[in-house]
C-alpha cells in the first residue's frame, strides 16, 4: 500500500506526462528556431522523473502512512475552503461589501460559534466592521477599486 | 554613496514616508508578536495597502514590517515562551527562562537592542554590498543569469527542511506554473488547457499569497478549529523596565558574539529562501559552541538572546541584498516586496540600483530608520503586544483572507486573480500536508520565466550548449549548483543515518 508520498509522486508523474503530451502539439514559430514547447518539455521531463522517483522510493520502502499525534479537524478546513469558494463566486454578483460581510460572518461563526446575544452582536460588528473598514480604506483613501455587485449595484 | 544615503535619510524622514514606515514597523511588531502569524503573512496583509501609495512609500512600509516583525516575535518568545515568529524560536531558549527568573525587562531589552545592533550591521552590509554585487551582475550574459537562477533554485531545494527529493520536486512544480498559459519569449498562448483564466499566464503574486496564507491559516484551523486564543500567562502588572545603558553595555561588551551572530544572519539572508529561523538557531548554536560556559545556555543567559536576536535582524539586510542586486528574493517576505516593485512597474535586478538610485537608497534609509523606530515602538508598547495575542483567531483569519482577496483582485482589477488565489491556496495546503517545502515552489514560480527567457536567449545567441559550462562565471555557478546538490544529499544521508542509529539505540 502506498503512503501519501507515493500517491503524491503518482499524481505529479501523471500530470507531467499529460502536459508533456500536450506540448507535442505546440506549433513552432518560423521566426524563432526554438519552439514554445522546448522549455516546457525540459521542465515536465524533470517533474515526471522526480515524481516517478518519489513514487518508486515510497513503493520500495513500503513505509506506512504516519498518523498525526493529535486528531486534526479536517472538517473545519474543508468548510473554510467551501465558504471561501462561495465568497469568491458571490463577489461579482453581490459586490465586495455585501459578500465580505457575509463571508466574515459565516467563516468566523463556523470557526467559533457565537454564544448568546453578545456573541452574535460581536459577530455582526466584526463582519460589518471588516467590510466597511476595508472598503473605506481601499476605495476612499487608497483609490484601489473593489468589485461592485452586478446584481446589487453596491 | 554617502551623499545619496544622506539625501535618502532626509527624504524618508519626511512625514510622507515616515508615516508608512512607522505604520509598517508597528504592524510588523504586532504581526511578529502574534503566534501563528508569520512575517510573510503580515507583509501579505500589508501588500494591498501599498497599491495606492508611491513606490517608496509602499516599500518603506514593507521594510518596516520586515524589521518590526523580526523583532516583534521576541516579546511573546520572552514573556510567554511562545515564539511570535519562527525567527524568534531560539530567543525562547534563554529569553523565557530569564523572564521566569524575574528579569523580564532585561530579557526583552537585551533582545530589542540586540535586534537593533544586528539590524544595523546587516544594514551596513546591505548598503556596502548591493552596489558592487549589482555591478558584478551587470557583466552577466544570459548564460550566467540562467546558471545563477538554477544555482538559487538548487540551493533552496537542498537547504530546506525535509527530504531533498521533495525540495527538488517542489522547485520543479514552481517552474511548471510558469509554463502554463503563455510563452514569455514570444507571448504566444500554450498549455492553457482550455481555461480562459490561464490565457495570459499565471501572475505570481496571487500564487504567493494563496500558497502562504492558506497553508498557514488552514494548518492552524485544522489544529484548533480557530476558536482558541492564547491564555495570557503573564499578568498585566509585569514590569518591563530595565537600565538601558546597562543593557547596551551588556551587548557591546560581547563584540565577537554580536559580530559573528550578525554575520551568520547576513550570510543566511543572502542564501535564497532560508529565513531568520535558520539564522537565529544557527547563531545560537554557534554561540553555544564557542562559549566558555555552554552548559549555561538554556538557563537564561544574555548570550543566547543576543545571538538569536542579532542574527535574525541582520538576516533582513542579507535578504534585501539578493533582491536588490540580482532580483532573486532571499525569502518569502522579499518575494512579496519583489511583487510590490513589479506592480509599480519597477524591474528588480542589477539595473535596479543604477536606474532607480533614489528608490534604492530610499529603501536603505527606510531600513536604517526602521530600527530606532522599532526600539521606540517597543519601548512604548511591549506591554500592549501581550494584549494583542489574545485576539481570537476566528476573528483574525477571515479578516486576513479578506485582505488577501483585496490584494489578489487589485493586481489587475479582475476576479480571476482571486480564483488563482483560491486554487493555489488549495495547492499550498495540499503541499503542506504532503510535507513539500513551500519556499522552493515559490522561488520556482518567481524565477521560471527568467530561466526560460535566458535559456532561449543564450541558445539563440549561440547554439553551442557547452558555453553554459565553458564561460567561467556560468560554469562556476553550475558547478556550485552540483556541489550544493551533492552537499545536501550528503547532509540528508548523514541525518538519516543519525536518525536510524538513534532508533537502533532506542530499540536496545
XYZ file of C-alpha atoms in Angstrom:
662
model
C 0.000 0.000 0.000
C 1.340 3.448 -0.935
C 1.770 6.254 1.560
C 0.960 9.941 0.908
C 4.366 10.346 -0.779
C 3.691 7.532 -3.217
C 0.304 8.917 -4.211
C 1.790 12.417 -4.489
C 4.536 11.097 -6.773
C 1.972 9.303 -8.941
C -0.165 12.431 -9.310
C 2.886 14.512 -10.288
C 4.025 11.835 -12.756
C 0.603 11.536 -14.396
C 0.101 15.310 -14.632
C 3.586 15.830 -16.043
C 3.098 13.149 -18.704
C -0.287 14.594 -19.651
C 1.141 18.099 -20.049
C 4.214 16.715 -21.840
C 1.877 15.112 -24.363
C 0.150 18.451 -24.900
C 3.484 20.194 -25.619
C 3.983 17.879 -28.606
C 1.044 19.593 -30.266
C 2.529 23.092 -29.955
C 3.425 24.532 -33.347
C 6.895 26.026 -33.849
C 7.267 29.689 -34.722
C 9.009 30.279 -38.092
C 10.770 33.381 -36.674
C 12.257 31.622 -33.657
C 14.246 28.411 -34.127
C 13.277 27.156 -30.670
C 9.583 26.462 -30.309
C 7.336 27.290 -27.332
C 7.374 23.630 -26.317
C 11.153 23.345 -25.910
C 11.496 24.599 -22.331
C 8.189 23.108 -21.055
C 9.372 19.690 -22.239
C 12.569 20.042 -20.174
C 10.611 21.115 -17.076
C 7.924 18.458 -17.464
C 10.548 15.796 -18.109
C 12.183 16.857 -14.851
C 8.933 16.769 -12.840
C 7.964 13.426 -14.375
C 11.349 11.979 -13.399
C 11.184 13.375 -9.875
C 7.552 12.272 -9.476
C 8.497 8.752 -10.547
C 11.453 8.812 -8.125
C 9.158 9.806 -5.255
C 6.676 7.076 -6.170
C 9.402 4.434 -6.599
C 11.177 5.393 -3.350
C 7.899 5.085 -1.481
C 6.995 1.818 -3.199
C 10.382 0.278 -2.377
C 10.471 1.484 1.242
C 6.849 0.400 1.814
C 6.539 2.826 4.678
C 3.149 3.203 6.247
C 1.314 6.495 6.442
C 2.115 8.178 9.731
C -0.825 9.009 11.918
C -0.726 12.523 13.390
C -0.193 12.799 17.145
C -3.286 14.955 17.593
C -6.623 14.482 15.920
C -6.874 17.125 13.218
C -10.084 18.905 12.347
C -10.225 18.400 8.570
C -13.955 19.114 8.522
C -13.214 22.692 9.657
C -10.612 23.070 6.885
C -12.994 21.759 4.243
C -15.764 24.045 5.465
C -13.465 27.079 5.442
C -12.354 26.343 1.870
C -16.008 25.868 0.890
C -17.113 29.151 2.450
C -14.203 30.968 0.833
C -15.117 29.412 -2.552
C -18.692 30.663 -2.153
C -17.343 34.108 -1.253
C -15.256 34.272 -4.421
C -18.196 33.071 -6.515
C -20.523 35.646 -4.925
C -18.127 38.614 -5.209
C -19.028 39.695 -8.784
C -22.745 39.355 -8.128
C -23.126 40.730 -4.622
C -20.236 43.164 -4.658
C -17.357 43.476 -2.207
C -19.183 44.992 0.745
C -22.113 42.567 0.974
C -20.106 39.450 0.054
C -17.339 40.341 2.519
C -19.728 40.961 5.406
C -21.468 37.629 4.727
C -18.159 35.798 4.343
C -16.594 37.149 7.540
C -19.771 36.378 9.492
C -20.016 32.829 8.121
C -16.299 31.988 8.399
C -15.980 33.390 11.891
C -19.196 31.744 13.129
C -18.073 28.379 11.778
C -14.673 28.693 13.443
C -16.064 29.712 16.820
C -19.856 29.624 17.067
C -21.063 32.739 18.919
C -22.820 32.283 22.221
C -25.664 34.465 23.459
C -26.802 37.843 22.251
C -23.403 39.400 22.986
C -21.669 36.819 20.829
C -23.980 37.403 17.863
C -23.674 41.148 18.287
C -19.889 40.870 18.313
C -20.042 38.759 15.157
C -22.213 41.346 13.409
C -19.847 44.132 14.403
C -16.849 42.126 13.182
C -18.477 41.288 9.831
C -19.856 44.743 9.087
C -16.788 46.458 10.525
C -14.346 44.427 8.410
C -16.327 45.024 5.220
C -16.834 48.732 5.882
C -13.293 49.444 7.092
C -11.670 47.578 4.183
C -13.891 49.307 1.650
C -13.297 52.745 3.155
C -9.530 52.385 3.384
C -9.058 50.929 -0.082
C -11.726 52.646 -2.181
C -11.802 56.014 -0.490
C -8.251 56.593 0.726
C -6.001 54.366 -1.368
C -8.126 54.589 -4.544
C -7.983 50.836 -5.072
C -11.150 49.739 -6.853
C -13.028 46.832 -5.302
C -15.689 44.671 -7.028
C -19.127 46.275 -7.394
C -22.080 43.873 -7.427
C -23.704 43.049 -10.782
C -26.968 42.154 -9.063
C -26.909 44.728 -6.266
C -25.003 47.623 -7.882
C -23.464 48.121 -4.430
C 27.281 56.736 -1.958
C 27.216 58.520 1.425
C 25.779 61.641 -0.229
C 22.960 59.620 -1.742
C 22.366 57.870 1.565
C 22.282 61.182 3.468
C 19.807 62.635 0.984
C 17.679 59.493 1.214
C 17.672 59.621 5.022
C 16.456 63.222 4.910
C 13.861 62.282 2.307
C 12.497 59.274 4.208
C 12.409 61.312 7.442
C 9.625 63.414 5.847
C 6.108 62.663 7.051
C 5.133 61.356 3.598
C 7.480 58.377 4.022
C 7.858 58.315 7.777
C 4.164 57.637 8.394
C 4.059 54.441 6.271
C 7.408 53.391 7.732
C 6.190 53.805 11.320
C 2.855 52.171 10.485
C 4.627 49.271 8.775
C 7.008 48.796 11.703
C 4.095 48.828 14.135
C 2.110 46.318 12.077
C 5.266 44.207 11.794
C 5.760 44.190 15.569
C 2.118 43.222 16.101
C 2.255 40.505 13.406
C 5.557 39.282 14.793
C 4.167 39.139 18.317
C 1.124 37.114 17.255
C 1.925 33.417 17.473
C 0.715 31.685 14.319
C 1.073 34.821 12.201
C 4.417 34.959 10.420
C 6.136 37.994 8.928
C 5.232 36.615 5.497
C 1.546 36.687 6.351
C 1.873 40.166 7.825
C 3.548 41.522 4.702
C 0.918 39.825 2.520
C -1.731 41.676 4.524
C 0.133 44.976 4.079
C 0.698 44.471 0.332
C -2.705 45.704 -0.909
C -2.319 48.893 1.150
C 0.778 49.754 -0.898
C -1.106 49.737 -4.222
C -2.374 53.237 -3.652
C 0.981 54.585 -2.431
C 4.019 55.681 -4.395
C 6.741 53.005 -4.703
C 8.986 54.338 -1.918
C 6.053 54.798 0.469
C 4.974 51.212 -0.159
C 8.471 49.800 0.138
C 9.130 51.841 3.299
C 6.008 50.308 4.852
C 7.127 46.816 3.824
C 10.668 47.361 5.094
C 9.143 48.480 8.395
C 7.058 45.291 8.543
C 10.144 43.197 7.896
C 12.253 44.901 10.589
C 9.393 45.191 13.092
C 8.282 41.602 12.529
C 11.787 40.252 13.068
C 11.918 41.988 16.451
C 8.242 41.648 17.452
C 8.459 37.879 17.811
C 10.742 38.275 20.798
C 8.067 39.798 23.054
C 5.913 36.672 23.210
C 9.023 34.464 22.996
C 10.389 36.036 26.174
C 7.228 36.633 28.177
C 5.095 33.658 27.165
C 7.745 31.203 25.947
C 5.912 31.055 22.612
C 7.831 32.483 19.655
C 5.676 35.022 17.820
C 7.524 34.178 14.596
C 9.703 31.184 13.678
C 12.724 33.532 13.697
C 12.278 34.025 17.457
C 12.425 30.311 18.281
C 15.992 30.474 19.604
C 15.097 33.561 21.685
C 12.750 31.455 23.808
C 15.648 29.181 24.866
C 17.190 31.829 27.134
C 14.728 34.718 26.985
C 11.874 32.891 28.669
C 13.999 31.360 31.462
C 15.428 34.841 32.150
C 11.901 36.268 32.360
C 10.847 33.440 34.664
C 13.825 34.219 36.889
C 12.273 37.625 37.489
C 14.096 39.668 34.837
C 11.542 40.064 32.024
C 12.610 43.676 31.373
C 16.244 42.709 30.985
C 15.344 39.825 28.657
C 13.101 41.980 26.462
C 15.567 44.850 26.204
C 18.525 42.580 25.545
C 16.512 41.233 22.618
C 15.416 44.664 21.416
C 18.908 46.167 21.487
C 20.498 43.045 20.017
C 17.936 43.288 17.189
C 18.867 46.943 16.792
C 22.630 46.359 16.571
C 22.278 43.204 14.477
C 19.962 45.048 12.118
C 22.403 47.917 11.718
C 25.257 45.512 10.965
C 23.001 43.894 8.371
C 22.260 47.395 7.067
C 25.961 48.176 6.672
C 26.335 45.016 4.600
C 23.232 45.874 2.575
C 24.480 49.331 1.709
C 28.076 48.277 1.104
C 27.465 45.105 -0.890
C 24.439 45.845 -3.077
C 26.225 48.210 -5.469
C 29.341 46.052 -6.092
C 27.229 42.892 -6.456
C 24.881 44.651 -8.880
C 27.908 45.850 -10.927
C 29.190 42.269 -10.989
C 25.780 41.082 -12.166
C 25.884 43.645 -14.986
C 28.721 41.620 -16.522
C 26.379 38.661 -16.767
C 25.036 37.431 -20.091
C 22.048 35.098 -20.487
C 24.288 32.063 -19.760
C 25.308 33.469 -16.382
C 21.779 34.525 -15.442
C 20.428 31.113 -16.381
C 23.104 29.428 -14.270
C 22.577 31.873 -11.374
C 18.847 31.139 -11.258
C 19.468 27.394 -11.490
C 22.001 27.743 -8.655
C 19.491 29.652 -6.489
C 16.833 27.023 -7.112
C 19.124 24.055 -6.478
C 20.404 25.653 -3.293
C 16.920 26.279 -1.933
C 15.776 22.788 -2.831
C 18.753 21.354 -0.990
C 18.731 23.572 2.072
C 15.101 23.393 3.068
C 13.989 21.055 5.812
C 12.631 17.669 4.809
C 13.787 15.432 2.016
C 15.978 16.641 -0.836
C 13.724 14.921 -3.353
C 10.680 16.849 -2.175
C 12.664 20.095 -2.216
C 13.674 19.485 -5.829
C 10.185 18.425 -6.851
C 8.694 21.458 -5.150
C 11.026 23.790 -7.095
C 10.249 21.967 -10.354
C 6.492 22.280 -9.698
C 7.025 26.021 -9.305
C 8.584 26.032 -12.773
C 5.546 24.156 -14.141
C 3.306 27.035 -13.028
C 5.275 29.388 -15.294
C 4.965 27.228 -18.410
C 1.164 27.309 -18.278
C -0.689 29.915 -20.296
C 1.854 31.989 -22.118
C 5.302 31.718 -23.702
C 7.372 34.551 -22.141
C 9.653 34.865 -25.201
C 7.079 35.338 -27.974
C 3.976 35.883 -25.825
C 2.119 33.041 -27.557
C -0.522 31.006 -25.770
C 0.476 27.500 -24.728
C -0.869 24.806 -22.394
C -3.965 26.812 -21.430
C -5.933 23.541 -21.026
C -8.939 25.357 -22.466
C -9.175 27.596 -19.401
C -9.548 31.299 -20.285
C -8.096 32.279 -16.927
C -4.725 30.833 -17.965
C -4.521 32.636 -21.314
C -2.137 35.365 -20.161
C -0.132 33.151 -17.832
C -0.401 32.938 -14.062
C 0.617 36.092 -12.156
C 2.935 35.170 -9.305
C 1.527 37.373 -6.528
C -1.870 35.629 -6.152
C 0.055 32.346 -6.255
C 2.380 33.501 -3.489
C -0.416 34.984 -1.374
C -2.613 31.903 -1.819
C 0.095 29.379 -1.089
C 1.428 31.045 2.048
C -1.763 32.484 3.543
C -3.915 29.376 3.155
C -1.127 26.966 4.064
C -0.660 28.775 7.357
C -4.269 29.591 8.201
C -5.658 26.158 7.338
C -2.888 24.444 9.285
C -3.956 26.488 12.315
C -7.646 25.773 11.628
C -7.110 22.003 11.480
C -5.370 22.119 14.884
C -7.690 24.300 16.873
C -10.725 24.981 14.753
C -9.861 28.652 15.170
C -11.763 29.140 18.376
C -8.695 29.026 20.565
C -6.889 32.025 21.882
C -3.777 32.136 23.951
C -4.092 32.238 27.671
C -2.303 35.261 28.999
C 0.339 33.620 31.123
C 1.890 36.870 32.267
C -0.138 39.167 34.437
C -0.685 42.757 33.422
C 1.477 44.059 36.240
C 4.691 42.611 34.806
C 7.468 45.208 34.929
C 9.439 45.611 31.722
C 11.719 48.387 32.877
C 15.489 47.985 32.815
C 18.557 50.223 32.736
C 19.035 50.845 29.020
C 22.706 51.837 29.291
C 23.494 48.705 31.271
C 21.699 46.560 28.674
C 23.520 48.242 25.782
C 26.834 47.730 27.552
C 25.925 44.071 28.178
C 25.612 43.627 24.413
C 28.525 45.776 23.264
C 30.868 44.149 25.777
C 30.430 40.973 23.711
C 31.555 42.313 20.313
C 32.680 38.960 18.897
C 29.359 37.332 19.715
C 27.434 40.259 18.236
C 29.508 40.412 15.041
C 29.666 36.661 14.496
C 25.919 36.206 15.076
C 25.128 39.136 12.782
C 27.498 37.717 10.155
C 25.667 34.379 10.296
C 22.388 36.248 9.940
C 23.610 38.169 6.892
C 25.031 35.044 5.282
C 21.835 33.048 5.767
C 19.879 36.053 4.480
C 21.909 36.143 1.257
C 21.166 32.475 0.574
C 17.814 32.339 -1.179
C 14.722 31.288 0.723
C 16.252 30.366 4.074
C 14.751 32.651 6.636
C 15.503 34.146 10.013
C 14.548 30.969 11.894
C 17.544 29.103 10.452
C 19.751 32.140 11.104
C 18.787 32.500 14.757
C 19.057 28.782 15.535
C 22.426 28.579 13.758
C 23.760 31.679 15.547
C 22.524 30.322 18.881
C 24.222 27.015 18.177
C 27.482 28.786 17.250
C 27.325 30.997 20.346
C 26.918 27.896 22.495
C 29.798 26.084 20.778
C 32.218 28.990 21.199
C 31.077 29.912 24.713
C 33.210 29.368 27.807
C 30.064 28.297 29.644
C 27.997 26.266 27.134
C 26.277 24.403 29.962
C 24.571 27.659 30.994
C 22.802 28.061 27.648
C 19.092 27.479 28.086
C 19.112 28.679 31.674
C 18.518 32.359 30.868
C 21.873 33.896 29.949
C 22.252 37.043 27.816
C 24.487 35.410 25.173
C 21.631 33.224 23.947
C 19.283 36.185 23.480
C 21.953 38.367 21.826
C 22.964 35.618 19.373
C 19.402 34.826 18.333
C 18.054 38.359 18.025
C 21.097 39.974 16.384
C 21.220 37.244 13.735
C 17.534 37.298 12.850
C 17.544 41.053 12.298
C 20.871 41.028 10.406
C 19.224 38.379 8.238
C 16.841 41.034 6.886
C 19.768 43.043 5.456
C 21.172 39.938 3.750
C 17.804 39.048 2.236
C 17.392 42.534 0.797
C 20.833 42.364 -0.887
C 19.931 39.468 -3.185
C 16.667 41.030 -4.310
C 18.278 44.411 -4.987
C 21.432 43.114 -6.687
C 20.173 40.040 -8.547
C 16.370 40.191 -8.438
C 16.324 36.917 -6.514
C 14.203 37.028 -3.351
C 16.106 35.965 -0.251
C 12.902 34.679 1.359
C 9.108 34.801 1.104
C 8.969 38.314 2.568
C 11.297 39.744 -0.073
C 9.343 37.786 -2.695
C 6.300 39.882 -1.758
C 8.455 43.019 -1.907
C 9.545 41.939 -5.389
C 5.866 41.729 -6.275
C 5.299 45.250 -4.954
C 8.126 46.505 -7.192
C 6.601 44.739 -10.196
C 3.194 46.288 -9.505
C 4.782 49.728 -9.691
C 6.491 48.813 -12.974
C 9.965 48.616 -11.472
C 12.287 45.827 -12.575
C 14.451 44.482 -9.765
C 17.898 43.110 -10.556
C 21.330 44.547 -11.376
C 19.965 47.626 -13.148
C 17.662 48.492 -10.257
C 20.187 50.487 -8.223
C 21.534 52.268 -11.329
C 18.151 53.140 -12.831
C 16.395 53.897 -9.527
C 19.104 55.234 -7.178
C 16.629 57.335 -5.223
C 14.360 54.374 -4.644
C 17.246 52.022 -3.811
C 18.804 54.431 -1.335
C 15.326 55.199 -0.042
C 14.988 51.506 0.852
C 18.400 51.622 2.567
C 17.322 54.707 4.515
C 13.971 53.156 5.443
C 15.797 50.063 6.617
C 18.158 52.101 8.818
C 15.393 54.318 10.222
C 13.128 51.347 10.927
C 15.491 50.199 13.675
C 15.259 53.208 16.025
C 11.531 53.326 15.272
C 11.264 49.665 16.254
C 13.081 50.363 19.552
C 10.821 53.324 20.259
C 7.625 51.448 19.460
C 8.631 48.500 21.614
C 9.531 50.872 24.445
C 6.069 52.353 24.234
C 4.060 49.249 23.527
C 5.756 45.990 24.545
C 3.132 45.548 27.251
C 0.333 46.081 24.698
C 1.808 43.463 22.401
C 0.910 40.949 25.092
C -2.729 42.009 24.941
C -2.803 41.556 21.177
C -2.043 37.858 21.370
C -5.467 37.342 22.917
C -7.205 38.269 19.640
C -9.358 35.230 18.750
C -8.210 33.528 15.579
C -11.835 33.136 14.499
C -11.897 36.921 14.062
C -8.369 37.268 12.715
C -8.305 34.615 9.982
C -11.361 35.731 7.941
C -10.112 39.344 8.110
C -6.659 38.285 6.861
C -8.231 36.329 3.983
C -10.347 39.355 3.035
C -7.147 41.399 2.716
C -5.635 38.591 0.621
C -8.673 38.851 -1.683
C -8.185 42.612 -1.987
C -4.506 42.056 -2.859
C -5.250 39.404 -5.484
C -8.155 41.352 -7.022
C -6.498 44.749 -7.136
C -3.482 43.499 -9.125
C -5.477 43.596 -12.378
C -8.940 44.586 -11.146
C -10.106 41.134 -12.161
C -11.785 38.357 -10.237
C -9.500 35.848 -11.995
C -6.741 36.802 -9.548
C -8.982 35.735 -6.655
C -9.732 32.368 -8.282
C -5.988 31.865 -8.727
C -5.565 32.760 -5.050
C -8.076 30.071 -4.054
C -6.661 27.429 -6.416
C -3.136 27.938 -5.125
C -4.421 28.130 -1.569
C -5.722 24.585 -2.002
C -2.428 23.549 -3.608
C -0.389 25.192 -0.826
C -2.367 23.399 1.865
C -2.029 20.092 -0.016
C 1.728 20.645 -0.265
C 1.964 21.227 3.478
C 0.002 18.043 4.139
C 2.330 16.107 1.823
C 5.356 17.707 3.577
C 6.534 19.521 0.425
C 8.518 22.662 1.313
C 6.876 25.843 0.005
C 9.997 28.011 -0.422
C 11.434 26.182 -3.493
C 7.980 26.183 -5.094
C 7.648 29.948 -4.767
C 11.194 30.538 -5.999
C 10.407 28.317 -8.994
C 7.306 30.406 -9.755
C 9.281 33.649 -9.462
C 12.322 32.554 -11.460
C 10.645 30.279 -14.016
C 10.069 32.906 -16.706
C 13.565 34.345 -16.276
C 15.140 30.890 -16.522
C 13.265 30.246 -19.769
C 13.974 33.681 -21.251
C 17.697 33.454 -20.516
C 17.951 29.869 -21.731
C 16.285 30.710 -25.053
C 18.263 33.952 -25.382
C 21.545 32.125 -24.794
C 20.760 29.410 -27.322
C 19.575 31.949 -29.906
C 22.771 33.999 -29.434
C 24.995 30.965 -29.818
C 23.641 27.472 -30.219
C 26.723 25.902 -28.624
C 25.383 24.411 -25.357
C 28.909 23.996 -23.939
C 29.041 27.751 -23.393
C 26.997 27.222 -20.226
C 29.957 25.282 -18.870
C 32.925 26.973 -20.515
C 32.051 30.586 -19.640
C 33.814 30.968 -16.275
C 31.027 32.531 -14.161
C 28.299 30.391 -15.707
C 30.390 27.232 -15.359
C 31.306 28.168 -11.782
C 27.662 28.700 -10.866
C 26.599 25.400 -12.425
C 29.458 23.656 -10.603
C 28.274 25.327 -7.383
C 24.756 24.028 -8.119
C 26.072 20.482 -8.432
C 28.175 20.953 -5.290
C 25.223 22.282 -3.290
C 23.152 19.342 -4.528
C 25.845 16.840 -3.508
C 26.346 18.582 -0.145
C 22.602 18.498 0.518
C 22.482 14.827 -0.447
C 25.359 14.078 1.934
C 23.752 16.117 4.701
C 20.398 14.373 4.291
C 22.076 10.941 4.246
C 24.009 11.823 7.396
C 20.843 12.938 9.140
C 19.021 9.759 8.063
C 21.895 7.613 9.360
C 21.894 9.536 12.647
C 18.144 9.045 12.981
C 18.485 5.350 12.150
C 21.278 4.993 14.719
C 19.166 6.763 17.334
C 16.231 4.486 16.552
C 18.565 1.481 16.830
C 19.774 2.677 20.232
C 16.212 3.114 21.369
C 15.360 -0.452 20.367
C 18.029 -1.793 22.629
